């Protein structure tokens, strides 16, 4: 069949393009980062050498010490003097950790150390990840009406055609989300966190809201952070709401591309509720729908026996 | 959407009785507000906030359990490393604590930058050679984001943002496409199995069983097999391998365990691309399973809603029909009674005109007897009232009284 063959062709084309994209990214990252890494390595060697020259420490015992320090550091335990006060597993931090687990961001700044912790993480994630997805989808579908459908109706009533109306609305929503969930939090983070620049804050917001979560920047990890629990809870709320807005954007984009015929061209699954005509009607035929409503309302009352005053007023068939 | 022909009473009328006319939809299933929302998948605010509260509760429970499990372990690790530090300082007198602090700080930040200061640096492979960068690009696009490697230059970070902006939708589309194909293959397989099975097993049972088999088969290939492989090659324990597989395939990606990053091992050439391929197909597989289950739930709930709606429509239709029939019967009976009275009155006229009965007898009667006597005796004044308004209010009696007498007459006629 032609459509089946076409879909397989599309798929292979997509996979090939994906591999090329990955290769391209690998090349660029390699060229940008490698020189810096070399430099840092040379600095490290020099530092070690300098330390060894100054003191009576042998290379072997220094290596030993460093390995132990690094192992501890990998699990979030710092050997530095001033970090012994705060724990990584007090209630707010544990909740933050659970949140990163459940939203699949997964920073990795703290990871479960014990075996029981790992087992519990597995079970918790297997239940929590689909659950969170369900909640996010439900929330997004709920706020879809006031944030997407109603404004699009408004735009259409002010004279735009359906298709440009959705495009305009999507662009407006995009600008709003970028402003409120990327630029503003980046400014806040660069102000609150001591060592972060604005770009670092933006990078952190982006990496977190896409649930990549590399973990090189994690808020609230500075040793002398004031109001740390409150700060972590605030970041959690920001992550959750931001994630919801990203889903909303994605869904709006999906509906928009449905309307423009993009998804059927790429033979992708359409947005689930787009095959329901009643959802389309508010966007496209708003006035006729209200007219239909009126007639339906008038006809909606079932005939009750007491409603007719006398026998002869009932029509004779 | 309920079948419209069932709601049309005109098509449901099988006999030629005169139907009372009413509109095509006696009962509308959904109120107009529901039509703005989508189907069963939209919940009301109460439900959504209840679920949100549940999520918060779930997080709090997780937090307390993690705290209880991990904090003791963390404190013991802390004590151990501090003891190490003191021991080191004690063993080597010429090192003072501030120099050591300095060194440790530098080492830690170097590790954060991805450089491992322990060991000889000359025979260490770079973290940013082509295959590792490829792996990193893959973790960014799939949103796993291990974090054992991360860009440290400003240019690298900006490029990472742009790269992810374009790459994540691309990967999403790829995932949707692969998942769709897998779902189609699976659906065709189920259809074939359904044809092959000769016994009378319900469709739902077949579907559920085959989905379970599919999930089991997938778990075997994408979870059990990699666990064994990682155990062998990376040297992790079983628990650590399972932990790594789950954390990777759900795209959480902590980065404490990463396949192919141990420096002490010499990996085969196709190990890392193999791991990447496993991640891609495993993710697509689980996405396909989730979407299939979601589709079924939607179909089941839609069917249930349809069936409930049809049932409601049937019930309303039946009620409307019954009441319409009853009214029709009453109407016809009252029309019959009226005709009979008219005929009786005309006969009475003829009789009285022939016999010449005295009209004064009527005035002594009670209203009830009067009504009954209208059958037999002539009352010339009653005729205009009867013929004028065409109603059954005999002799200008009050409507209630007339109704009751009418009902009594009807019952007698029955």
mmCIF file of N, CA, C and O in Angstrom, chain B residues 52-132:
data_model
loop_
_atom_site.group_PDB
_atom_site.id
_atom_site.type_symbol
_atom_site.label_atom_id
_atom_site.label_comp_id
_atom_site.label_asym_id
_atom_site.label_seq_id
_atom_site.Cartn_x
_atom_site.Cartn_y
_atom_site.Cartn_z
ATOM 1 N N UNK B 52 -3.934 16.999 42.166
ATOM 2 C CA UNK B 52 -2.752 17.804 42.466
ATOM 3 C C UNK B 52 -2.363 17.634 43.924
ATOM 4 O O UNK B 52 -1.186 17.470 44.259
ATOM 5 N N UNK B 53 -3.374 17.644 44.787
ATOM 6 C CA UNK B 53 -3.116 17.443 46.205
ATOM 7 C C UNK B 53 -2.481 16.078 46.440
ATOM 8 O O UNK B 53 -1.562 15.929 47.248
ATOM 9 N N UNK B 54 -2.969 15.076 45.697
ATOM 10 C CA UNK B 54 -2.403 13.727 45.789
ATOM 11 C C UNK B 54 -0.925 13.725 45.407
ATOM 12 O O UNK B 54 -0.109 13.061 46.047
ATOM 13 N N UNK B 55 -0.590 14.466 44.340
ATOM 14 C CA UNK B 55 0.808 14.516 43.898
ATOM 15 C C UNK B 55 1.679 15.127 44.987
ATOM 16 O O UNK B 55 2.766 14.616 45.290
ATOM 17 N N UNK B 56 1.184 16.213 45.576
ATOM 18 C CA UNK B 56 1.966 16.849 46.641
ATOM 19 C C UNK B 56 2.163 15.875 47.804
ATOM 20 O O UNK B 56 3.255 15.766 48.372
ATOM 21 N N UNK B 57 1.083 15.159 48.112
ATOM 22 C CA UNK B 57 1.180 14.165 49.185
ATOM 23 C C UNK B 57 2.215 13.092 48.841
ATOM 24 O O UNK B 57 3.025 12.690 49.688
ATOM 25 N N UNK B 58 2.170 12.668 47.593
ATOM 26 C CA UNK B 58 3.115 11.644 47.133
ATOM 27 C C UNK B 58 4.549 12.136 47.297
ATOM 28 O O UNK B 58 5.437 11.403 47.740
ATOM 29 N N UNK B 59 4.779 13.392 46.941
ATOM 30 C CA UNK B 59 6.115 13.965 47.079
ATOM 31 C C UNK B 59 6.548 14.018 48.538
ATOM 32 O O UNK B 59 7.700 13.708 48.865
ATOM 33 N N UNK B 60 5.612 14.407 49.405
ATOM 34 C CA UNK B 60 5.977 14.514 50.824
ATOM 35 C C UNK B 60 6.318 13.130 51.385
ATOM 36 O O UNK B 60 7.289 12.974 52.141
ATOM 37 N N UNK B 61 5.523 12.141 50.989
ATOM 38 C CA UNK B 61 5.809 10.783 51.455
ATOM 39 C C UNK B 61 7.189 10.347 50.981
ATOM 40 O O UNK B 61 7.993 9.809 51.752
ATOM 41 N N UNK B 62 7.463 10.596 49.692
ATOM 42 C CA UNK B 62 8.770 10.241 49.155
ATOM 43 C C UNK B 62 9.884 10.936 49.903
ATOM 44 O O UNK B 62 10.915 10.335 50.224
ATOM 45 N N UNK B 63 9.649 12.227 50.201
ATOM 46 C CA UNK B 63 10.692 12.998 50.888
ATOM 47 C C UNK B 63 11.007 12.397 52.249
ATOM 48 O O UNK B 63 12.176 12.244 52.611
ATOM 49 N N UNK B 64 9.962 12.033 53.002
ATOM 50 C CA UNK B 64 10.219 11.497 54.337
ATOM 51 C C UNK B 64 10.939 10.156 54.258
ATOM 52 O O UNK B 64 11.856 9.890 55.042
ATOM 53 N N UNK B 65 10.527 9.336 53.284
ATOM 54 C CA UNK B 65 11.182 8.032 53.186
ATOM 55 C C UNK B 65 12.641 8.181 52.792
ATOM 56 O O UNK B 65 13.530 7.548 53.372
ATOM 57 N N UNK B 66 12.888 9.046 51.804
ATOM 58 C CA UNK B 66 14.277 9.263 51.378
ATOM 59 C C UNK B 66 15.120 9.784 52.525
ATOM 60 O O UNK B 66 16.256 9.349 52.733
ATOM 61 N N UNK B 67 14.535 10.727 53.264
ATOM 62 C CA UNK B 67 15.279 11.299 54.383
ATOM 63 C C UNK B 67 15.630 10.210 55.387
ATOM 64 O O UNK B 67 16.764 10.119 55.858
ATOM 65 N N UNK B 68 14.642 9.371 55.699
ATOM 66 C CA UNK B 68 14.885 8.321 56.689
ATOM 67 C C UNK B 68 15.935 7.334 56.206
ATOM 68 O O UNK B 68 16.748 6.843 56.982
ATOM 69 N N UNK B 69 15.919 7.054 54.914
ATOM 70 C CA UNK B 69 16.854 6.066 54.392
ATOM 71 C C UNK B 69 18.258 6.625 54.220
ATOM 72 O O UNK B 69 19.242 5.954 54.486
ATOM 73 N N UNK B 70 18.337 7.877 53.734
ATOM 74 C CA UNK B 70 19.628 8.358 53.268
ATOM 75 C C UNK B 70 20.408 9.155 54.283
ATOM 76 O O UNK B 70 21.637 9.183 54.234
ATOM 77 N N UNK B 71 19.715 9.844 55.158
ATOM 78 C CA UNK B 71 20.450 10.751 56.025
ATOM 79 C C UNK B 71 21.472 10.054 56.922
ATOM 80 O O UNK B 71 22.589 10.558 57.071
ATOM 81 N N UNK B 72 21.148 8.918 57.507
ATOM 82 C CA UNK B 72 22.162 8.243 58.324
ATOM 83 C C UNK B 72 23.390 7.875 57.489
ATOM 84 O O UNK B 72 24.531 8.047 57.938
ATOM 85 N N UNK B 73 23.135 7.380 56.295
ATOM 86 C CA UNK B 73 24.225 6.989 55.407
ATOM 87 C C UNK B 73 25.109 8.183 55.079
ATOM 88 O O UNK B 73 26.343 8.097 55.059
ATOM 89 N N UNK B 74 24.426 9.306 54.827
ATOM 90 C CA UNK B 74 25.164 10.518 54.479
ATOM 91 C C UNK B 74 26.046 10.981 55.630
ATOM 92 O O UNK B 74 27.210 11.348 55.446
ATOM 93 N N UNK B 75 25.485 10.946 56.853
ATOM 94 C CA UNK B 75 26.282 11.399 57.997
ATOM 95 C C UNK B 75 27.493 10.515 58.191
ATOM 96 O O UNK B 75 28.587 10.997 58.503
ATOM 97 N N UNK B 76 27.319 9.210 58.002
ATOM 98 C CA UNK B 76 28.464 8.324 58.197
ATOM 99 C C UNK B 76 29.522 8.579 57.142
ATOM 100 O O UNK B 76 30.727 8.561 57.433
ATOM 101 N N UNK B 77 29.096 8.866 55.902
ATOM 102 C CA UNK B 77 30.059 9.197 54.850
ATOM 103 C C UNK B 77 30.811 10.471 55.189
ATOM 104 O O UNK B 77 32.031 10.577 54.988
ATOM 105 N N UNK B 78 30.066 11.429 55.713
ATOM 106 C CA UNK B 78 30.682 12.709 56.072
ATOM 107 C C UNK B 78 31.741 12.506 57.135
ATOM 108 O O UNK B 78 32.860 13.033 57.037
ATOM 109 N N UNK B 79 31.367 11.749 58.163
ATOM 110 C CA UNK B 79 32.320 11.492 59.231
ATOM 111 C C UNK B 79 33.549 10.792 58.682
ATOM 112 O O UNK B 79 34.686 11.094 59.054
ATOM 113 N N UNK B 80 33.331 9.833 57.795
ATOM 114 C CA UNK B 80 34.447 9.072 57.238
ATOM 115 C C UNK B 80 35.411 9.973 56.500
ATOM 116 O O UNK B 80 36.634 9.889 56.677
ATOM 117 N N UNK B 81 34.876 10.866 55.670
ATOM 118 C CA UNK B 81 35.777 11.694 54.877
ATOM 119 C C UNK B 81 36.503 12.712 55.751
ATOM 120 O O UNK B 81 37.683 13.032 55.521
ATOM 121 N N UNK B 82 35.808 13.195 56.787
ATOM 122 C CA UNK B 82 36.494 14.133 57.681
ATOM 123 C C UNK B 82 37.611 13.433 58.434
ATOM 124 O O UNK B 82 38.699 13.989 58.646
ATOM 125 N N UNK B 83 37.308 12.199 58.812
ATOM 126 C CA UNK B 83 38.350 11.425 59.493
ATOM 127 C C UNK B 83 39.550 11.215 58.581
ATOM 128 O O UNK B 83 40.711 11.323 59.012
ATOM 129 N N UNK B 84 39.242 10.949 57.313
ATOM 130 C CA UNK B 84 40.320 10.790 56.332
ATOM 131 C C UNK B 84 41.191 12.033 56.258
ATOM 132 O O UNK B 84 42.426 11.975 56.221
ATOM 133 N N UNK B 85 40.514 13.160 56.237
ATOM 134 C CA UNK B 85 41.233 14.425 56.115
ATOM 135 C C UNK B 85 42.158 14.632 57.305
ATOM 136 O O UNK B 85 43.342 14.985 57.158
ATOM 137 N N UNK B 86 41.597 14.399 58.501
ATOM 138 C CA UNK B 86 42.398 14.603 59.704
ATOM 139 C C UNK B 86 43.584 13.643 59.735
ATOM 140 O O UNK B 86 44.701 14.013 60.116
ATOM 141 N N UNK B 87 43.295 12.413 59.298
ATOM 142 C CA UNK B 87 44.363 11.419 59.283
ATOM 143 C C UNK B 87 45.480 11.833 58.333
ATOM 144 O O UNK B 87 46.666 11.714 58.637
ATOM 145 N N UNK B 88 45.059 12.327 57.182
ATOM 146 C CA UNK B 88 46.042 12.794 56.202
ATOM 147 C C UNK B 88 46.890 13.926 56.770
ATOM 148 O O UNK B 88 48.110 13.959 56.617
ATOM 149 N N UNK B 89 46.191 14.847 57.431
ATOM 150 C CA UNK B 89 46.916 15.975 57.996
ATOM 151 C C UNK B 89 47.864 15.522 59.093
ATOM 152 O O UNK B 89 48.979 16.034 59.238
ATOM 153 N N UNK B 90 47.396 14.547 59.858
ATOM 154 C CA UNK B 90 48.243 14.076 60.952
ATOM 155 C C UNK B 90 49.472 13.349 60.418
ATOM 156 O O UNK B 90 50.573 13.501 60.943
ATOM 157 N N UNK B 91 49.237 12.589 59.347
ATOM 158 C CA UNK B 91 50.348 11.809 58.813
ATOM 159 C C UNK B 91 51.411 12.687 58.170
ATOM 160 O O UNK B 91 52.585 12.363 58.164
ATOM 161 N N UNK B 92 50.953 13.789 57.564
ATOM 162 C CA UNK B 92 51.900 14.627 56.848
ATOM 163 C C UNK B 92 51.936 15.998 57.504
ATOM 164 O O UNK B 92 51.087 16.842 57.246
ATOM 165 N N UNK B 93 52.970 16.194 58.332
ATOM 166 C CA UNK B 93 52.980 17.402 59.144
ATOM 167 C C UNK B 93 53.202 18.666 58.354
ATOM 168 O O UNK B 93 52.805 19.748 58.783
ATOM 169 N N UNK B 94 53.858 18.544 57.238
ATOM 170 C CA UNK B 94 54.213 19.777 56.531
ATOM 171 C C UNK B 94 53.068 20.373 55.747
ATOM 172 O O UNK B 94 53.190 21.447 55.166
ATOM 173 N N UNK B 95 51.990 19.682 55.739
ATOM 174 C CA UNK B 95 50.828 20.245 55.049
ATOM 175 C C UNK B 95 49.925 20.886 56.090
ATOM 176 O O UNK B 95 49.535 20.248 57.054
ATOM 177 N N UNK B 96 49.588 22.166 55.894
ATOM 178 C CA UNK B 96 48.631 22.745 56.847
ATOM 179 C C UNK B 96 47.225 22.685 56.253
ATOM 180 O O UNK B 96 47.040 22.479 55.053
ATOM 181 N N UNK B 97 46.244 22.844 57.113
ATOM 182 C CA UNK B 97 44.858 22.563 56.714
ATOM 183 C C UNK B 97 44.367 23.519 55.628
ATOM 184 O O UNK B 97 43.581 23.127 54.764
ATOM 185 N N UNK B 98 44.826 24.757 55.645
ATOM 186 C CA UNK B 98 44.319 25.697 54.635
ATOM 187 C C UNK B 98 44.794 25.307 53.243
ATOM 188 O O UNK B 98 44.054 25.403 52.261
ATOM 189 N N UNK B 99 46.074 24.855 53.141
ATOM 190 C CA UNK B 99 46.555 24.400 51.834
ATOM 191 C C UNK B 99 45.732 23.216 51.348
ATOM 192 O O UNK B 99 45.407 23.100 50.153
ATOM 193 N N UNK B 100 45.439 22.337 52.282
ATOM 194 C CA UNK B 100 44.657 21.165 51.912
ATOM 195 C C UNK B 100 43.263 21.569 51.434
ATOM 196 O O UNK B 100 42.760 21.052 50.436
ATOM 197 N N UNK B 101 42.634 22.488 52.166
ATOM 198 C CA UNK B 101 41.319 22.988 51.761
ATOM 199 C C UNK B 101 41.359 23.516 50.337
ATOM 200 O O UNK B 101 40.482 23.232 49.517
ATOM 201 N N UNK B 102 42.396 24.280 50.088
ATOM 202 C CA UNK B 102 42.582 24.854 48.754
ATOM 203 C C UNK B 102 42.625 23.778 47.685
ATOM 204 O O UNK B 102 41.935 23.846 46.663
ATOM 205 N N UNK B 103 43.482 22.797 47.955
ATOM 206 C CA UNK B 103 43.652 21.718 46.981
ATOM 207 C C UNK B 103 42.348 20.996 46.734
ATOM 208 O O UNK B 103 41.956 20.729 45.594
ATOM 209 N N UNK B 104 41.661 20.711 47.840
ATOM 210 C CA UNK B 104 40.416 19.962 47.697
ATOM 211 C C UNK B 104 39.404 20.771 46.882
ATOM 212 O O UNK B 104 38.717 20.249 46.010
ATOM 213 N N UNK B 105 39.343 22.057 47.166
ATOM 214 C CA UNK B 105 38.404 22.911 46.423
ATOM 215 C C UNK B 105 38.687 22.862 44.936
ATOM 216 O O UNK B 105 37.790 22.717 44.099
ATOM 217 N N UNK B 106 39.943 22.998 44.600
ATOM 218 C CA UNK B 106 40.318 22.981 43.187
ATOM 219 C C UNK B 106 39.992 21.645 42.551
ATOM 220 O O UNK B 106 39.495 21.578 41.420
ATOM 221 N N UNK B 107 40.291 20.582 43.317
ATOM 222 C CA UNK B 107 40.030 19.255 42.763
ATOM 223 C C UNK B 107 38.547 19.068 42.503
ATOM 224 O O UNK B 107 38.130 18.564 41.456
ATOM 225 N N UNK B 108 37.756 19.509 43.460
ATOM 226 C CA UNK B 108 36.305 19.325 43.315
ATOM 227 C C UNK B 108 35.775 20.105 42.120
ATOM 228 O O UNK B 108 34.962 19.605 41.337
ATOM 229 N N UNK B 109 36.238 21.332 41.957
ATOM 230 C CA UNK B 109 35.722 22.101 40.819
ATOM 231 C C UNK B 109 36.231 21.524 39.506
ATOM 232 O O UNK B 109 35.545 21.590 38.491
ATOM 233 N N UNK B 110 37.438 20.930 39.538
ATOM 234 C CA UNK B 110 37.914 20.272 38.322
ATOM 235 C C UNK B 110 37.041 19.088 37.972
ATOM 236 O O UNK B 110 36.722 18.847 36.799
ATOM 237 N N UNK B 111 36.650 18.355 39.004
ATOM 238 C CA UNK B 111 35.779 17.208 38.750
ATOM 239 C C UNK B 111 34.450 17.670 38.192
ATOM 240 O O UNK B 111 33.890 17.063 37.287
ATOM 241 N N UNK B 112 33.944 18.776 38.733
ATOM 242 C CA UNK B 112 32.694 19.329 38.203
ATOM 243 C C UNK B 112 32.854 19.690 36.738
ATOM 244 O O UNK B 112 31.919 19.593 35.959
ATOM 245 N N UNK B 113 34.060 20.110 36.361
ATOM 246 C CA UNK B 113 34.291 20.429 34.958
ATOM 247 C C UNK B 113 34.530 19.185 34.130
ATOM 248 O O UNK B 113 34.678 19.257 32.915
ATOM 249 N N UNK B 114 34.573 18.039 34.781
ATOM 250 C CA UNK B 114 34.693 16.797 34.050
ATOM 251 C C UNK B 114 36.102 16.246 33.990
ATOM 252 O O UNK B 114 36.330 15.200 33.383
ATOM 253 N N UNK B 115 37.017 16.902 34.618
ATOM 254 C CA UNK B 115 38.402 16.423 34.591
ATOM 255 C C UNK B 115 38.662 15.619 35.851
ATOM 256 O O UNK B 115 38.377 16.062 36.949
ATOM 257 N N UNK B 116 39.193 14.450 35.670
ATOM 258 C CA UNK B 116 39.505 13.626 36.831
ATOM 259 C C UNK B 116 40.976 13.823 37.194
ATOM 260 O O UNK B 116 41.861 13.370 36.459
ATOM 261 N N UNK B 117 41.254 14.483 38.299
ATOM 262 C CA UNK B 117 42.648 14.793 38.611
ATOM 263 C C UNK B 117 43.441 13.595 39.139
ATOM 264 O O UNK B 117 44.657 13.637 39.200
ATOM 265 N N UNK B 118 42.717 12.540 39.510
ATOM 266 C CA UNK B 118 43.485 11.410 40.028
ATOM 267 C C UNK B 118 44.008 10.604 38.851
ATOM 268 O O UNK B 118 43.395 10.535 37.799
ATOM 269 N N UNK B 119 45.116 9.985 39.053
ATOM 270 C CA UNK B 119 45.710 9.195 37.988
ATOM 271 C C UNK B 119 46.551 10.050 37.064
ATOM 272 O O UNK B 119 46.547 11.279 37.122
ATOM 273 N N UNK B 120 47.225 9.386 36.213
ATOM 274 C CA UNK B 120 48.114 10.059 35.287
ATOM 275 C C UNK B 120 47.295 10.606 34.127
ATOM 276 O O UNK B 120 46.513 9.884 33.531
ATOM 277 N N UNK B 121 47.511 11.869 33.824
ATOM 278 C CA UNK B 121 46.627 12.493 32.842
ATOM 279 C C UNK B 121 46.982 12.132 31.406
ATOM 280 O O UNK B 121 46.231 12.390 30.494
ATOM 281 N N UNK B 122 48.148 11.563 31.203
ATOM 282 C CA UNK B 122 48.555 11.389 29.802
ATOM 283 C C UNK B 122 47.776 10.284 29.109
ATOM 284 O O UNK B 122 47.499 10.381 27.917
ATOM 285 N N UNK B 123 47.453 9.222 29.872
ATOM 286 C CA UNK B 123 46.757 8.148 29.164
ATOM 287 C C UNK B 123 45.257 8.175 29.392
ATOM 288 O O UNK B 123 44.568 7.191 29.178
ATOM 289 N N UNK B 124 44.758 9.311 29.809
ATOM 290 C CA UNK B 124 43.313 9.416 29.962
ATOM 291 C C UNK B 124 42.695 9.857 28.650
ATOM 292 O O UNK B 124 43.212 10.749 27.983
ATOM 293 N N UNK B 125 41.594 9.232 28.349
ATOM 294 C CA UNK B 125 40.895 9.670 27.138
ATOM 295 C C UNK B 125 40.122 10.935 27.435
ATOM 296 O O UNK B 125 39.654 11.144 28.548
ATOM 297 N N UNK B 126 39.969 11.751 26.430
ATOM 298 C CA UNK B 126 39.244 12.994 26.626
ATOM 299 C C UNK B 126 37.759 12.710 26.792
ATOM 300 O O UNK B 126 37.232 11.725 26.273
ATOM 301 N N UNK B 127 37.127 13.586 27.542
ATOM 302 C CA UNK B 127 35.688 13.443 27.686
ATOM 303 C C UNK B 127 34.949 14.008 26.490
ATOM 304 O O UNK B 127 33.746 13.845 26.381
ATOM 305 N N UNK B 128 35.648 14.690 25.650
ATOM 306 C CA UNK B 128 34.983 15.341 24.537
ATOM 307 C C UNK B 128 35.494 14.835 23.195
ATOM 308 O O UNK B 128 35.462 15.573 22.209
ATOM 309 N N UNK B 129 35.963 13.602 23.167
ATOM 310 C CA UNK B 129 36.256 13.040 21.855
ATOM 311 C C UNK B 129 34.938 12.743 21.154
ATOM 312 O O UNK B 129 33.872 12.866 21.744
ATOM 313 N N UNK B 130 35.035 12.341 19.893
ATOM 314 C CA UNK B 130 33.827 12.312 19.075
ATOM 315 C C UNK B 130 32.765 11.368 19.624
ATOM 316 O O UNK B 130 31.581 11.711 19.670
ATOM 317 N N UNK B 131 33.148 10.211 20.058
ATOM 318 C CA UNK B 131 32.120 9.266 20.508
ATOM 319 C C UNK B 131 31.463 9.740 21.801
ATOM 320 O O UNK B 131 30.253 9.600 21.988
ATOM 321 N N UNK B 132 32.230 10.324 22.696
ATOM 322 C CA UNK B 132 31.626 10.820 23.931
ATOM 323 C C UNK B 132 30.740 12.024 23.668
ATOM 324 O O UNK B 132 29.695 12.177 24.298
#
